[in-house]
Coordinates of C-alpha atoms in Angstrom, one line a residue:
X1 CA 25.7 33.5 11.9
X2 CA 26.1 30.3 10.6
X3 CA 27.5 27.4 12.8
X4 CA 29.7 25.7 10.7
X5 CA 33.2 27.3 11.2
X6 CA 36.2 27.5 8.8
X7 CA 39.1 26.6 11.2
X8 CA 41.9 26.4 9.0
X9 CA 41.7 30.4 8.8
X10 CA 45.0 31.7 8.4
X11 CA 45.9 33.5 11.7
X12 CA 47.1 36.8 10.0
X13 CA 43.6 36.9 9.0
X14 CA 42.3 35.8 12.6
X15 CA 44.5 38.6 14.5
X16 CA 43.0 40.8 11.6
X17 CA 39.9 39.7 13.1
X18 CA 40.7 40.4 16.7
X19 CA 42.3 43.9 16.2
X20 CA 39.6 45.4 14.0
X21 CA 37.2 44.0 16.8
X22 CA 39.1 45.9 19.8
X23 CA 39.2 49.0 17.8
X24 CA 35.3 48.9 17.9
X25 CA 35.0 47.8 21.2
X26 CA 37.9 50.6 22.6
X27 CA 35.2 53.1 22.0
X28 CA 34.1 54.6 25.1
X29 CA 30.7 56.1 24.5
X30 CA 29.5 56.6 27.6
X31 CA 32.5 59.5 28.3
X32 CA 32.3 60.4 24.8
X33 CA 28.3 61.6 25.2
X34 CA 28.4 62.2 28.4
X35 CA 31.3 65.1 27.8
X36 CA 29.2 66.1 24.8
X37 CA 26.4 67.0 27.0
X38 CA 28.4 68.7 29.4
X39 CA 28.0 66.2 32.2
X40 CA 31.2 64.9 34.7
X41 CA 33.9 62.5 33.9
X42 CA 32.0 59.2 34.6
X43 CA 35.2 57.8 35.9
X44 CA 34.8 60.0 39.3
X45 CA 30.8 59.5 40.3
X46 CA 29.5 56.0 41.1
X47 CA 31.2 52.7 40.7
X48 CA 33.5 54.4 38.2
X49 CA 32.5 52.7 35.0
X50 CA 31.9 53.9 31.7
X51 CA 29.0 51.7 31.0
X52 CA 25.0 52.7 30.7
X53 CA 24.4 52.1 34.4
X54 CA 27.3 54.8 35.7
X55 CA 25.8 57.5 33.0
X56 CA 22.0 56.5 34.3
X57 CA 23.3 57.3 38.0
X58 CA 24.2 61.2 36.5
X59 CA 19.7 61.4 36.1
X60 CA 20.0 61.5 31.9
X61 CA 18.5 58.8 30.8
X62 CA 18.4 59.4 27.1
X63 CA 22.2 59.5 27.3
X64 CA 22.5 56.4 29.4
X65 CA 19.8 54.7 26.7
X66 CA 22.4 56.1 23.7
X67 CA 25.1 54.7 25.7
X68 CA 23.9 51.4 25.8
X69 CA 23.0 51.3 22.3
X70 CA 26.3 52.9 21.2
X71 CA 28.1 49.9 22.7
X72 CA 25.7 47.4 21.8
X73 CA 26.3 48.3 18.1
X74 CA 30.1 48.2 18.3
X75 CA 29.9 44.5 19.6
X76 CA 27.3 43.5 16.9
X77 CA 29.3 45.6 14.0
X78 CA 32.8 44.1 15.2
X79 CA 31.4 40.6 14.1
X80 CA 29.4 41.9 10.9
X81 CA 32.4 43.3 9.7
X82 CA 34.4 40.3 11.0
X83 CA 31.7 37.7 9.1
X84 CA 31.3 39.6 5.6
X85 CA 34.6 41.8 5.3
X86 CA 37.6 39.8 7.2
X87 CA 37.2 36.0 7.0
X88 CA 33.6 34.3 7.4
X89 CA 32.7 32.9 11.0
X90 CA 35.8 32.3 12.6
X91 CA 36.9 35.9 12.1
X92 CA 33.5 36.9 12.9
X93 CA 34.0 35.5 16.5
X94 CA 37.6 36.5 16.8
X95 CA 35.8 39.8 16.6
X96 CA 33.5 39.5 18.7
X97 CA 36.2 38.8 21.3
X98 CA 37.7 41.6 20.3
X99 CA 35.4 43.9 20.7
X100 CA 34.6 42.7 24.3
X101 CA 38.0 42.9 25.0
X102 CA 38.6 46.7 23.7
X103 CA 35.7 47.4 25.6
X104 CA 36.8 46.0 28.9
X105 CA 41.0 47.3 28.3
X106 CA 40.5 50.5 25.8
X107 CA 44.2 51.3 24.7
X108 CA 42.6 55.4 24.9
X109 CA 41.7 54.5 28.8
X110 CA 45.1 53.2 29.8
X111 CA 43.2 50.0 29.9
X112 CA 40.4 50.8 32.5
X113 CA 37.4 50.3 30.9
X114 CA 33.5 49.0 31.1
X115 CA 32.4 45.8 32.8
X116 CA 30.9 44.8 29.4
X117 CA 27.1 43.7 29.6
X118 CA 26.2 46.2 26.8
X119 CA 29.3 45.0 24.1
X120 CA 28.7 41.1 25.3
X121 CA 24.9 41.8 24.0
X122 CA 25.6 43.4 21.0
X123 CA 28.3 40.4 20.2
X124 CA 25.0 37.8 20.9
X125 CA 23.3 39.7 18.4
X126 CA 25.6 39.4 16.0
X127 CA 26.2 36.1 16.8
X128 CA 22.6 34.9 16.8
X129 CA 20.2 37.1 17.7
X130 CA 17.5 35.3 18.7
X131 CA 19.3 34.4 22.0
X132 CA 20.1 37.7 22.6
X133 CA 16.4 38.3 23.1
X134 CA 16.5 35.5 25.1
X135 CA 19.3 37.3 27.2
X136 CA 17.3 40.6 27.0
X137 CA 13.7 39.1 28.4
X138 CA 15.8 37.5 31.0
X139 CA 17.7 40.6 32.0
X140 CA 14.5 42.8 32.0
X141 CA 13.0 40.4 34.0
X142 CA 15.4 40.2 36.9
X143 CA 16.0 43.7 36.5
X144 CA 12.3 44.7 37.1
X145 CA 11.8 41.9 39.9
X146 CA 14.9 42.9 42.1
X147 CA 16.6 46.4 40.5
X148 CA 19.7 44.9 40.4
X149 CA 21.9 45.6 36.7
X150 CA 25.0 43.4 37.9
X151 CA 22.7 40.4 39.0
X152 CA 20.5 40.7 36.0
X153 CA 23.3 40.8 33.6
X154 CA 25.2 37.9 35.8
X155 CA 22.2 35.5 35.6
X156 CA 21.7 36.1 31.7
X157 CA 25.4 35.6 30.8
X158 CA 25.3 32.2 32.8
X159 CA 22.4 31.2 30.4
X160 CA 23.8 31.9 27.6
X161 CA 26.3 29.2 26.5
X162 CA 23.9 26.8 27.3
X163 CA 21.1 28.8 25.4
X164 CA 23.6 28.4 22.3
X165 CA 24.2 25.1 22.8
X166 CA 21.4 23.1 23.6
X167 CA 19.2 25.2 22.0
X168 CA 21.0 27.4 19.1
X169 CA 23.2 24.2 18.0
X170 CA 25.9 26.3 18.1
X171 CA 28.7 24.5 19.9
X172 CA 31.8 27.1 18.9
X173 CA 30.0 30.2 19.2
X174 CA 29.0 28.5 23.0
X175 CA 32.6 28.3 24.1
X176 CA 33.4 31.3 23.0
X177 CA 30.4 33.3 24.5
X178 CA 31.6 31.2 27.5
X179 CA 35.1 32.7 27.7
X180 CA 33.4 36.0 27.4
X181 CA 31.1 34.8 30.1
X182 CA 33.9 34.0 32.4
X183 CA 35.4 37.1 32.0
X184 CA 32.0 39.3 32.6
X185 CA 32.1 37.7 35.7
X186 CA 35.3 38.3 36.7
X187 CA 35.0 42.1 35.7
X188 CA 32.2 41.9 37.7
X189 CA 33.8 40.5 40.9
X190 CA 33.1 43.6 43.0
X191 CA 29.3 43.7 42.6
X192 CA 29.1 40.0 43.3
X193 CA 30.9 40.7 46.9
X194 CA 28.5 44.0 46.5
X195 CA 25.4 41.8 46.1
X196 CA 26.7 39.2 49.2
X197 CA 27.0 41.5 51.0
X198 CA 23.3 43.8 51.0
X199 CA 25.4 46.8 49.3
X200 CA 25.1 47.0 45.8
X201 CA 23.7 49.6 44.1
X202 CA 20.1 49.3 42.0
X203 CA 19.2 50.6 39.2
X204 CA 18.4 54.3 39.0
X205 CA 20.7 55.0 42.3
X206 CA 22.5 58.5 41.5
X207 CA 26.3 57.9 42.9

């Protein structure tokens, strides 16, 4: 996506932006696939969430590896549609903050939805996907080295708006992968006292 933003967007066409974003991002696909195949609600085993690491703790790993896709692609096809169809690169980022927004307070969910890692990936790809395999090799990494999804995930977002710009150039897209940043980390507040404390759970742990 290229860097150089139209700011005098009007804002009807931002909030465009921003609701066609949350209506991607409000899709829960890990319930939706994990119903499909007959398993529990993923709201009532392990840490509760809706996300690719709750459906890997049911023991399916295709579905938890078609969950994380699933809301991958809805982060990187909120800004697509945002970029090409709504209003060039502001409205793509308004989308991308609208998809991780739907994803983490899904109107169908009363609200109570994923943690985001997954949709915040998919929004870097869109975004510029070359740092999202930045992000990637970095959460693989920590991931392999200490089985931890939450730190992993943690660790990679806090690279990120520096990744986009020191390296990437991108100064806007930085601040507003920042915000999102901030945010992963508060929906994440629970694993962090988690990880303080010795209890969090590691990847592949069944709830």
């Amino acid at each position: 996506m290229a860097e150089t933003l139209n700011w005098s967007l009007s804002w009807p066409v931002t909030l465009v932006a921003l609701v066609v974003g949350y209506l991607f991002g409000s899709i829960p696909f890990g319930i939706i696939l994990t119903k499909l195949a007959g398993g529990p609600d993923l709201r009532s085993i392990g840490s509760g969430n809706i996300g690719a690491t709750n459906v890997l703790r049911t023991g399916n790993k295709k579905l938890a590896a078609a969950t994380l896709v699933g809301d991958m692609l809805k982060g990187t096809a909120a800004v697509l549609v945002g970029a090409h169809l709504i209003g060039g690169p502001q409205a793509a980022l308004a989308a991308g903050i609208g998809a991780f927004l739907g994803h983490l307070f899904p109107v169908w969910l009363r609200f109570k939805g994923g943690k985001g890692v997954a949709t915040y990936i998919g929004v870097l790809i869109g975004v510029k996907a070359s740092i999202a395999l930045v992000f990637a090799a970095i959460w693989l990494s920590l991931a392999y080295l200490f089985r931890y999804s939450s730190l992993s995930a943690l660790v990679a977002s806090l690279l990120t708006p520096l990744l986009l710009w020191f390296w990437a150039d991108m100064h806007q897209a930085a601040v507003v992968m920042g915000v999102l940043t901030v945010l992963l980390w508060i929906m994440h507040r629970e694993n962090i006292a988690r990880l303080l404390a010795g209890s969090e759970g590691k990847i592949g742990q069944k709830g």
